PDB file of C-alpha atoms in Angstrom:
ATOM      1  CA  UNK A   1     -20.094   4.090   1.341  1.00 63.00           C
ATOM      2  CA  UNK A   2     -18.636   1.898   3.912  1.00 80.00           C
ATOM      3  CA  UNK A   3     -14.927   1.330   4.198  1.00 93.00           C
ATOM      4  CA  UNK A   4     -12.578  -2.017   3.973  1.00 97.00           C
ATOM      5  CA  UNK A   5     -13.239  -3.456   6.941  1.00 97.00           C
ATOM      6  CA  UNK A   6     -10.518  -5.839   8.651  1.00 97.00           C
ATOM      7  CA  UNK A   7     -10.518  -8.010  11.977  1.00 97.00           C
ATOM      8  CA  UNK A   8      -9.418  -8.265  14.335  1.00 97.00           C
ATOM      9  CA  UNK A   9      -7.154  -4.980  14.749  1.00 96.00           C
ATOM     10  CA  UNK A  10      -4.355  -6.393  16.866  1.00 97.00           C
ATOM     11  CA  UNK A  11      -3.229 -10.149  17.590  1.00 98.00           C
ATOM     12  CA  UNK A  12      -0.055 -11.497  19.533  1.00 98.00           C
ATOM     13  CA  UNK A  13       0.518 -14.679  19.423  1.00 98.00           C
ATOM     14  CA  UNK A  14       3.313 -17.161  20.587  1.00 97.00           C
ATOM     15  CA  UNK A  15       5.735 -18.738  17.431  1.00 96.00           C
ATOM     16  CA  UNK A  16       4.561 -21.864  15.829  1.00 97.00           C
ATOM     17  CA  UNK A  17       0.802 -20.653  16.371  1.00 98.00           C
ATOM     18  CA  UNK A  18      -1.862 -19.945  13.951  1.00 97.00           C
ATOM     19  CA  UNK A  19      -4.030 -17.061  13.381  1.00 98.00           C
ATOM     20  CA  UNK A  20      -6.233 -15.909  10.413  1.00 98.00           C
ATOM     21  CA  UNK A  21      -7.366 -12.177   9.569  1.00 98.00           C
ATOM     22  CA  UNK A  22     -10.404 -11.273   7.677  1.00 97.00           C
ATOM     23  CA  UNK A  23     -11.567  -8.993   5.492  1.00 97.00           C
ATOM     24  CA  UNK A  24     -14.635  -7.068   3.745  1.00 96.00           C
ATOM     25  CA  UNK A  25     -13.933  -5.613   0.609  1.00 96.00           C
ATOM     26  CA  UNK A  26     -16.345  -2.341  -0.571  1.00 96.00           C
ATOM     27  CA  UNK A  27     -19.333  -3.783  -1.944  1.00 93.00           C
ATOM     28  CA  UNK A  28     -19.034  -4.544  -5.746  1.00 91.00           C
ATOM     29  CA  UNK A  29     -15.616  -4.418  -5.351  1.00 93.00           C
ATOM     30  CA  UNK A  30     -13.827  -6.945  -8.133  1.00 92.00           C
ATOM     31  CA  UNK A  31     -10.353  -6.742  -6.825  1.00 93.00           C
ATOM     32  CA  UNK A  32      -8.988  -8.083  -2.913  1.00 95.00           C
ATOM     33  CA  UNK A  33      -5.375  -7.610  -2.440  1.00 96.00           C
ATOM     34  CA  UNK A  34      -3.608  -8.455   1.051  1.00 98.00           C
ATOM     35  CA  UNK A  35      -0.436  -7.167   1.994  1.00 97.00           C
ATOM     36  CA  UNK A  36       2.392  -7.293   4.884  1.00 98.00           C
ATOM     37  CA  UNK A  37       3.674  -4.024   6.022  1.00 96.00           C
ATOM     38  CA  UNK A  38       7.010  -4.582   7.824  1.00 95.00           C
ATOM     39  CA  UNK A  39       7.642  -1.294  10.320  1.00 91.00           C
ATOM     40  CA  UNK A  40       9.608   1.121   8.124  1.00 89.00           C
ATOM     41  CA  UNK A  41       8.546  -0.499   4.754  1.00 91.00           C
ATOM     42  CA  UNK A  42       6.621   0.175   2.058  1.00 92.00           C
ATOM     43  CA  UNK A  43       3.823  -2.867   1.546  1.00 95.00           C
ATOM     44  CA  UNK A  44       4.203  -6.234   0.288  1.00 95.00           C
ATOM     45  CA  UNK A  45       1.530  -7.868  -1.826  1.00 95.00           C
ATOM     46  CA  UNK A  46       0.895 -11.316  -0.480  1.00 97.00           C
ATOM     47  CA  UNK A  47      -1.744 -12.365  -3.084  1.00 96.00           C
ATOM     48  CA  UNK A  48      -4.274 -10.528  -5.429  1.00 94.00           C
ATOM     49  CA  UNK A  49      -7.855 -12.316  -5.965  1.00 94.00           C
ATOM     50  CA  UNK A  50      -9.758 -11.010  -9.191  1.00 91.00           C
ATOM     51  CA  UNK A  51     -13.717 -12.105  -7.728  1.00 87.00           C
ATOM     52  CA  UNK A  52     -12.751 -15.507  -6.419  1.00 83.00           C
ATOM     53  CA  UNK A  53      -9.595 -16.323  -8.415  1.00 91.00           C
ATOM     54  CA  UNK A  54      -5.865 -15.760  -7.492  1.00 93.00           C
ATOM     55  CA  UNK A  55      -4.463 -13.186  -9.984  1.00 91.00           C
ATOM     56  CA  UNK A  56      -0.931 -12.843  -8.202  1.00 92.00           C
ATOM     57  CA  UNK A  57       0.443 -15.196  -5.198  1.00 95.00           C
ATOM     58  CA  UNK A  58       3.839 -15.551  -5.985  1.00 92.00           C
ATOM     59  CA  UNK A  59       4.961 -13.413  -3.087  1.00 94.00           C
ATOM     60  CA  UNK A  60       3.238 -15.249  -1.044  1.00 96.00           C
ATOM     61  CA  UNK A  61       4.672 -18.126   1.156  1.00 95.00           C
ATOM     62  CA  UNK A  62       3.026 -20.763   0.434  1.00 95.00           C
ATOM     63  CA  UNK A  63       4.518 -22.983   3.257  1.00 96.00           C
ATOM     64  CA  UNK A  64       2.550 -21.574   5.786  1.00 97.00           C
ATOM     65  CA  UNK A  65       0.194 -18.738   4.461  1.00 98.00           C
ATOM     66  CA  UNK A  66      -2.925 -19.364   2.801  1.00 97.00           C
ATOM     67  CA  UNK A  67      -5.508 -16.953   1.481  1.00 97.00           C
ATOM     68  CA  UNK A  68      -9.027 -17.899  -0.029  1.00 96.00           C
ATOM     69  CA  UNK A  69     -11.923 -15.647  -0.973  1.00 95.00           C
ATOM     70  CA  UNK A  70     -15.345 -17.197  -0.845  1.00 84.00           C
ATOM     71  CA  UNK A  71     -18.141 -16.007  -3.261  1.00 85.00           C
ATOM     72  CA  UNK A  72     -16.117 -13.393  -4.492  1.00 82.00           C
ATOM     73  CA  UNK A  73     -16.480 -11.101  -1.283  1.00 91.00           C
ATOM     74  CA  UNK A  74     -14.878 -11.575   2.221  1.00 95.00           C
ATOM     75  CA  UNK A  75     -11.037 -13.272   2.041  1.00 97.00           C
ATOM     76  CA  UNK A  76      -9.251 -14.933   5.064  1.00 97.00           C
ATOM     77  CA  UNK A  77      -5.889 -15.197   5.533  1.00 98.00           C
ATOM     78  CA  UNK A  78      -3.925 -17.521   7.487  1.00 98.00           C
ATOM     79  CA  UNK A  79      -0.618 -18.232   9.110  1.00 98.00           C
ATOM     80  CA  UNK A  80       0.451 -21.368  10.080  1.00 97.00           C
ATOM     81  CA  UNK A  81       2.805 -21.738  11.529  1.00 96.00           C
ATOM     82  CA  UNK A  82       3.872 -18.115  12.941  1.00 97.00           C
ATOM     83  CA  UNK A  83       7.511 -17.391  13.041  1.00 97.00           C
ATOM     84  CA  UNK A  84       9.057 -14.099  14.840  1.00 97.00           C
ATOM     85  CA  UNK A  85       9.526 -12.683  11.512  1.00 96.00           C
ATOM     86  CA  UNK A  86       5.849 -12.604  10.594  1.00 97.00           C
ATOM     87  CA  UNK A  87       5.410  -9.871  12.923  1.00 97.00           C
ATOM     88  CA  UNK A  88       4.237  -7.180  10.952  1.00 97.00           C
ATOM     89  CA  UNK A  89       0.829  -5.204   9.945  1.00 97.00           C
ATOM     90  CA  UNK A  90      -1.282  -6.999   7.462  1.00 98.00           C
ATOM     91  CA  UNK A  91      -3.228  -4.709   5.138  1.00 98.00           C
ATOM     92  CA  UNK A  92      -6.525  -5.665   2.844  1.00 98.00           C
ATOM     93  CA  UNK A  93      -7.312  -3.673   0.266  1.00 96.00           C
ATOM     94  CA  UNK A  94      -9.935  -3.647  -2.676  1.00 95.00           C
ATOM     95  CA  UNK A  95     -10.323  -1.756  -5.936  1.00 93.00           C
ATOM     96  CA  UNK A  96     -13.344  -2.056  -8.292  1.00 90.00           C
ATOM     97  CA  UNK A  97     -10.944  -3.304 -11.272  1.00 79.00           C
ATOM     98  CA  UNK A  98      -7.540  -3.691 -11.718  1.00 71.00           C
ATOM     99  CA  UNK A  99      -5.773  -1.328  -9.410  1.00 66.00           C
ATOM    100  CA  UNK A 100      -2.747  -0.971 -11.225  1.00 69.00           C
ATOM    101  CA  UNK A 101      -4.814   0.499 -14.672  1.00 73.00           C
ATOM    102  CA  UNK A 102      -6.018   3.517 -12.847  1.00 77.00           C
ATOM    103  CA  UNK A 103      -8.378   1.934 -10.395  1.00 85.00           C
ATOM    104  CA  UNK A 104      -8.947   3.438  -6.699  1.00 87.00           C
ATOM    105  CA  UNK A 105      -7.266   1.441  -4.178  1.00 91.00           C
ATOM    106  CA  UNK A 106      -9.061   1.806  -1.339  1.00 95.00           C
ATOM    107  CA  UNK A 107      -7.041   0.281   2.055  1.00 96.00           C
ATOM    108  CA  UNK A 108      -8.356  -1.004   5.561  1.00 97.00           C
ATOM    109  CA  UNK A 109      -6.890   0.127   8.812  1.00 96.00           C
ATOM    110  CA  UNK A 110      -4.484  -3.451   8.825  1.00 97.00           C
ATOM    111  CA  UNK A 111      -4.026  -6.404  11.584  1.00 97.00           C
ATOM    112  CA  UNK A 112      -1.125  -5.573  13.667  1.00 97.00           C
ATOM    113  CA  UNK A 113       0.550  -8.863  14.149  1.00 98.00           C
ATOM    114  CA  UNK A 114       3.261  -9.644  16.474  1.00 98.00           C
ATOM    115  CA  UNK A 115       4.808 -12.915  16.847  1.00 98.00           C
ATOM    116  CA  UNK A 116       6.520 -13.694  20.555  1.00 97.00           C
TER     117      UNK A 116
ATOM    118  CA  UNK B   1      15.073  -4.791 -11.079  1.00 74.00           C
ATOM    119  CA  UNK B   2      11.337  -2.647 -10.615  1.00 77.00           C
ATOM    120  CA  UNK B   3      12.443  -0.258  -7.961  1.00 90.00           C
ATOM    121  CA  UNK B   4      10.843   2.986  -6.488  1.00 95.00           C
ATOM    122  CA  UNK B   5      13.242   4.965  -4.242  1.00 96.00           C
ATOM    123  CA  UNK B   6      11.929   8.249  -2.002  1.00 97.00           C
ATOM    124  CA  UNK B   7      13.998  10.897  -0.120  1.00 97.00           C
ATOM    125  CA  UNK B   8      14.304  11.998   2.221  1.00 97.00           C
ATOM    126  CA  UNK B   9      13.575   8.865   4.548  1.00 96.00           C
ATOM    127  CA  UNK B  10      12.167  11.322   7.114  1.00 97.00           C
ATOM    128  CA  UNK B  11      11.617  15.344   7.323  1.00 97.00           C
ATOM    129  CA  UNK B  12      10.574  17.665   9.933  1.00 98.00           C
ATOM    130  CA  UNK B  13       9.005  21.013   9.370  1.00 98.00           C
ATOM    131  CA  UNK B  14       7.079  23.670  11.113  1.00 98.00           C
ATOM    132  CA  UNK B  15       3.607  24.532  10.824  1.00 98.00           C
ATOM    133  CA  UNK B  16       2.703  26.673   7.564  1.00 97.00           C
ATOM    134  CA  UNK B  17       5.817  26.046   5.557  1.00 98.00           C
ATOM    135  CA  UNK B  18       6.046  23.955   2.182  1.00 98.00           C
ATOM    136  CA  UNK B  19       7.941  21.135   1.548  1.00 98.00           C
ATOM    137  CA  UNK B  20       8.624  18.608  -1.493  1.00 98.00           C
ATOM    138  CA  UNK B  21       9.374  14.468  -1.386  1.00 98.00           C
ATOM    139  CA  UNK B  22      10.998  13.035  -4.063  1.00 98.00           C
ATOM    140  CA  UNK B  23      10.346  10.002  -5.752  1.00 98.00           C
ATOM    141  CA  UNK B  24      12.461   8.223  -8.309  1.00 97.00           C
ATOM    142  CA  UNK B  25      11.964   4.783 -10.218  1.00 95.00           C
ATOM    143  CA  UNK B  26      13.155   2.148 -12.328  1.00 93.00           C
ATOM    144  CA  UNK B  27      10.158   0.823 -13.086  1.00 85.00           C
ATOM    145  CA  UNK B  28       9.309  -0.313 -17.020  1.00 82.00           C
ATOM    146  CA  UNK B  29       6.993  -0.071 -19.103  1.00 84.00           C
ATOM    147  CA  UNK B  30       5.097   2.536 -17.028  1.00 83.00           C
ATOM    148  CA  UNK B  31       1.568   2.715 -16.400  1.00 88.00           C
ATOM    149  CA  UNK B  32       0.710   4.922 -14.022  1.00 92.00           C
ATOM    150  CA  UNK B  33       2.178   6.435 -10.810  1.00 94.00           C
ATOM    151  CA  UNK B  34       0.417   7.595  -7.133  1.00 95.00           C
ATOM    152  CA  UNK B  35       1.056   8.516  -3.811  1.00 97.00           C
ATOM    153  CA  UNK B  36      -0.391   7.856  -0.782  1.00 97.00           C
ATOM    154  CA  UNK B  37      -0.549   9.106   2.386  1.00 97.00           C
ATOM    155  CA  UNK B  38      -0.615   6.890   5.624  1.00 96.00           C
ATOM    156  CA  UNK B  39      -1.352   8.023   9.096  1.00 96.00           C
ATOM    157  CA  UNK B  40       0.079   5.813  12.128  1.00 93.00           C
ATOM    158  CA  UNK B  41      -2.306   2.951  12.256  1.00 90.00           C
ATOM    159  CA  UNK B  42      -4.670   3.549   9.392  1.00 93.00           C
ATOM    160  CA  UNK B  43      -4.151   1.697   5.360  1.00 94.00           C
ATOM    161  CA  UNK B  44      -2.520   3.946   2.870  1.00 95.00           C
ATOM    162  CA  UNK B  45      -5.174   6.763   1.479  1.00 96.00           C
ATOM    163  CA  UNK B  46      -4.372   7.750  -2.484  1.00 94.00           C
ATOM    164  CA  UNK B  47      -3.592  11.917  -2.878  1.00 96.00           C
ATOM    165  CA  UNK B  48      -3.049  11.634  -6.694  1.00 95.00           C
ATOM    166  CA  UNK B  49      -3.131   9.155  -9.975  1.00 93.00           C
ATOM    167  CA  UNK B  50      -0.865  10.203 -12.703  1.00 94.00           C
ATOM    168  CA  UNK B  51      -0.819   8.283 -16.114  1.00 91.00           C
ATOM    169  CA  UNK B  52       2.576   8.747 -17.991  1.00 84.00           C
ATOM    170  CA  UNK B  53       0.709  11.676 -20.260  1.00 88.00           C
ATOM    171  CA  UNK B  54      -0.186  13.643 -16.937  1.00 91.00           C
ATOM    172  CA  UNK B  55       3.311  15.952 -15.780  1.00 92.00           C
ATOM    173  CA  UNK B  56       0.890  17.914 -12.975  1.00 96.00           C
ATOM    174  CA  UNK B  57      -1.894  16.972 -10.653  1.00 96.00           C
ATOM    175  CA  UNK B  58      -3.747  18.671  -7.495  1.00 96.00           C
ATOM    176  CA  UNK B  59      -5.455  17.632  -4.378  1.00 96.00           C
ATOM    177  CA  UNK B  60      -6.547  19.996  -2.338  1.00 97.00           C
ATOM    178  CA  UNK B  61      -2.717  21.525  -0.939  1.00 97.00           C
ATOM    179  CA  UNK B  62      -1.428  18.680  -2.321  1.00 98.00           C
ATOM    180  CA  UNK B  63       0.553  18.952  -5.509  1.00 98.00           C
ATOM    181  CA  UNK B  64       1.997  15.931  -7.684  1.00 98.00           C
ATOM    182  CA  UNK B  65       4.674  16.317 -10.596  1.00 97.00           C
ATOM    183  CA  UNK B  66       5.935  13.693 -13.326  1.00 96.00           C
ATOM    184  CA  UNK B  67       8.791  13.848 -15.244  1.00 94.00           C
ATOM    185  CA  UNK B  68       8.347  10.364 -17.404  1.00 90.00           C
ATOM    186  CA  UNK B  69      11.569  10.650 -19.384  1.00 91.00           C
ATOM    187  CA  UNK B  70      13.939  11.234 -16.434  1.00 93.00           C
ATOM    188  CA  UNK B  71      11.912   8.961 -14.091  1.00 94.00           C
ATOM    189  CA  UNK B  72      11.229  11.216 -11.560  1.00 96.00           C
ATOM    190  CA  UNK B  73       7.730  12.461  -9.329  1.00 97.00           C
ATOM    191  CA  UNK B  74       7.903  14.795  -6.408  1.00 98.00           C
ATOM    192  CA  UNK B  75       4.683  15.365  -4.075  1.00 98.00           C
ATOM    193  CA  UNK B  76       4.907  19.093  -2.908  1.00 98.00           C
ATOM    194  CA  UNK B  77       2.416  20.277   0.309  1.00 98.00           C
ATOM    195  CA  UNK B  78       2.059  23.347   0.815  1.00 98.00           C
ATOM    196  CA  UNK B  79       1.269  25.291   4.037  1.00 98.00           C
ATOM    197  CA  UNK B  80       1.373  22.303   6.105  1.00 97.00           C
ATOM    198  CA  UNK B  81      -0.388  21.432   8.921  1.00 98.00           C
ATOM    199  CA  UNK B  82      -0.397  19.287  11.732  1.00 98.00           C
ATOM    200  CA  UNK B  83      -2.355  16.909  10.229  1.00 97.00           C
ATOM    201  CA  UNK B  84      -0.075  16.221   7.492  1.00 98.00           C
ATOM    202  CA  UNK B  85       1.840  14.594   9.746  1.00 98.00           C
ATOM    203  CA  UNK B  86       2.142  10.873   8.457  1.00 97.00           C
ATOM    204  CA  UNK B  87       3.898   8.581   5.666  1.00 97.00           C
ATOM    205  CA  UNK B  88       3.601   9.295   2.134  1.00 98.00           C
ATOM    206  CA  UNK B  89       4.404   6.637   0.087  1.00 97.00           C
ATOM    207  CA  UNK B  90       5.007   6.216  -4.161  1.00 97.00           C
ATOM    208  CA  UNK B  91       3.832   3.932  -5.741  1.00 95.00           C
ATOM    209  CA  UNK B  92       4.721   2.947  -9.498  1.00 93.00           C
ATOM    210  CA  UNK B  93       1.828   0.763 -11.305  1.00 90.00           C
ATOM    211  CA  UNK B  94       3.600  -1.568 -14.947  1.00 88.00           C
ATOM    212  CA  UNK B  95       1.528  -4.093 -16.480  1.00 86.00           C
ATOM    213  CA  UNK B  96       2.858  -7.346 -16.082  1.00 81.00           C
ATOM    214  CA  UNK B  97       4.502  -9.764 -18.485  1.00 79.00           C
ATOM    215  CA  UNK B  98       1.428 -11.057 -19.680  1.00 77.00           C
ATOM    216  CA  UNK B  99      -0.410  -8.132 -20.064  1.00 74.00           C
ATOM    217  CA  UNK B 100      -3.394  -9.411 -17.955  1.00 77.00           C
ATOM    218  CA  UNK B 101      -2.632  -7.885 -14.891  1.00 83.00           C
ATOM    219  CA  UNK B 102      -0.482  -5.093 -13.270  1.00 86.00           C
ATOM    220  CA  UNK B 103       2.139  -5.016 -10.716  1.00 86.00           C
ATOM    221  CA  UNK B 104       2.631  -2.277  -8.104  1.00 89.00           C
ATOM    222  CA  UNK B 105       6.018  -1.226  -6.456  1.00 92.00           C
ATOM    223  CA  UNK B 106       5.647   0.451  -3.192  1.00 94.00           C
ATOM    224  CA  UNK B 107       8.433   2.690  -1.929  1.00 96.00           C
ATOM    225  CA  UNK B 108       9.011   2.543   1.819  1.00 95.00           C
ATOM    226  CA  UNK B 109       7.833   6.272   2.330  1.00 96.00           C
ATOM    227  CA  UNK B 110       9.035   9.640   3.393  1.00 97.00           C
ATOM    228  CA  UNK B 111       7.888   9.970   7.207  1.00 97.00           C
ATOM    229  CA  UNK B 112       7.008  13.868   7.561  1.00 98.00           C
ATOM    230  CA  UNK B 113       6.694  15.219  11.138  1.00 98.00           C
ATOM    231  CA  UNK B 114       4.973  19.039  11.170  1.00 98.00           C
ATOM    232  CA  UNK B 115       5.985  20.724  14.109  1.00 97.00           C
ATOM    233  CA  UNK B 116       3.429  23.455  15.804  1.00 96.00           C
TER     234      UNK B 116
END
């Protein structure tokens, strides 16, 4: 079966820019979690969509990131505006339930960001 | 506090020896506990799942151990090879507050370098 899929792979971008990633889950996949991977870090879960709903934003900041996932599928996510600290590797990931209760995770190969 | 803390930070080994990563955590109530592995540039891949009942579990040369009551999971490889080279991370899975969903607490990795 085909992977998560993210694009594009690598983005730089000047501060006070946008940019948006996207992401295909696994088919049939329920569950679409994004997270920011800081060099030397474990990840950070951004937000958690359960088909089309938000399960779990409150990591996410909310001032200038924004996540949707249309038709319960592919999810966008979106900086605006980019500050230096943003720079980082953003990771999609989807699991056919609940992750956490035993579920596969199942990760993409992440958005290398950096912020100039 | 949910924490998950891993040691070393970083280890270097030859070819063809063993070595064991260490994983401790604060995390409670408990529901389940993995580790990944994560090549430079690629999303995390799981090794193992391990629900609080499970003390042992195998992948291939890949060897997880849980200790519930002290808190404790090690990941031991044995006869490495070059291509274990990468990050392995822990993570600890608890159900959340409401008991609809589940949270996951990444440690920041152990970074293993085999050696030829």
């Amino acid at each position: 079966e085909a992977g998560v899929a993210q694009s594009p792979r690598y983005k730089i971008i000047e501060k006070r820019q946008s940019v948006a990633f996207w992401c295909n889950p696994i088919s049939g996949h329920a569950t679409l979690y994004w997270y920011q991977q800081i060099l030397g870090q474990g990840p950070k879960l951004l937000i958690q969509f359960q088909n089309n709903g938000v399960v779990d934003d409150s990591q996410l900041p909310k001032d200038r990131f924004s996540a949707e996932r249309l038709k319960g599928v592919d999810s966008t996510l979106k900086i605006q505006p980019a500050k230096l600290e943003d720079s980082a590797v953003y990771l999609c990931a989807s699991s056919p339930g609940l992750a956490g209760a035993t579920y596969e995770q199942y990760f993409g190969p992440g958005t290398r960001l950096t912020v100039t | 506090k949910n924490q998950v803390e891993q040691s070393p930070q970083s280890l270097i080994i030859l070819e063809g020896k063993n070595c064991t990563l260490q994983c401790n955590y604060t995390v409670s109530p408990f529901s389940n506990l993995r580790w990944y592995k994560q090549d430079t540039g690629r999303g995390p891949v799981s090794l193992t799942i391990m629900t609080f009942s499970e003390n042992t579990k195998s992948n291939g040369r890949y060897t997880a151990t849980l200790d519930a009551d002290t808190k404790q999971s090690s990941l031991h490889i044995t006869a490495s090879q070059l291509s274990d080279s990468a990050s392995y991370i822990c993570v600890v899975s608890a159900p959340d507050s409401g008991g609809s969903n589940y949270k996951l607490t990444f440690g920041k990795g152990t970074l293993l370098t085999v050696n030829p």
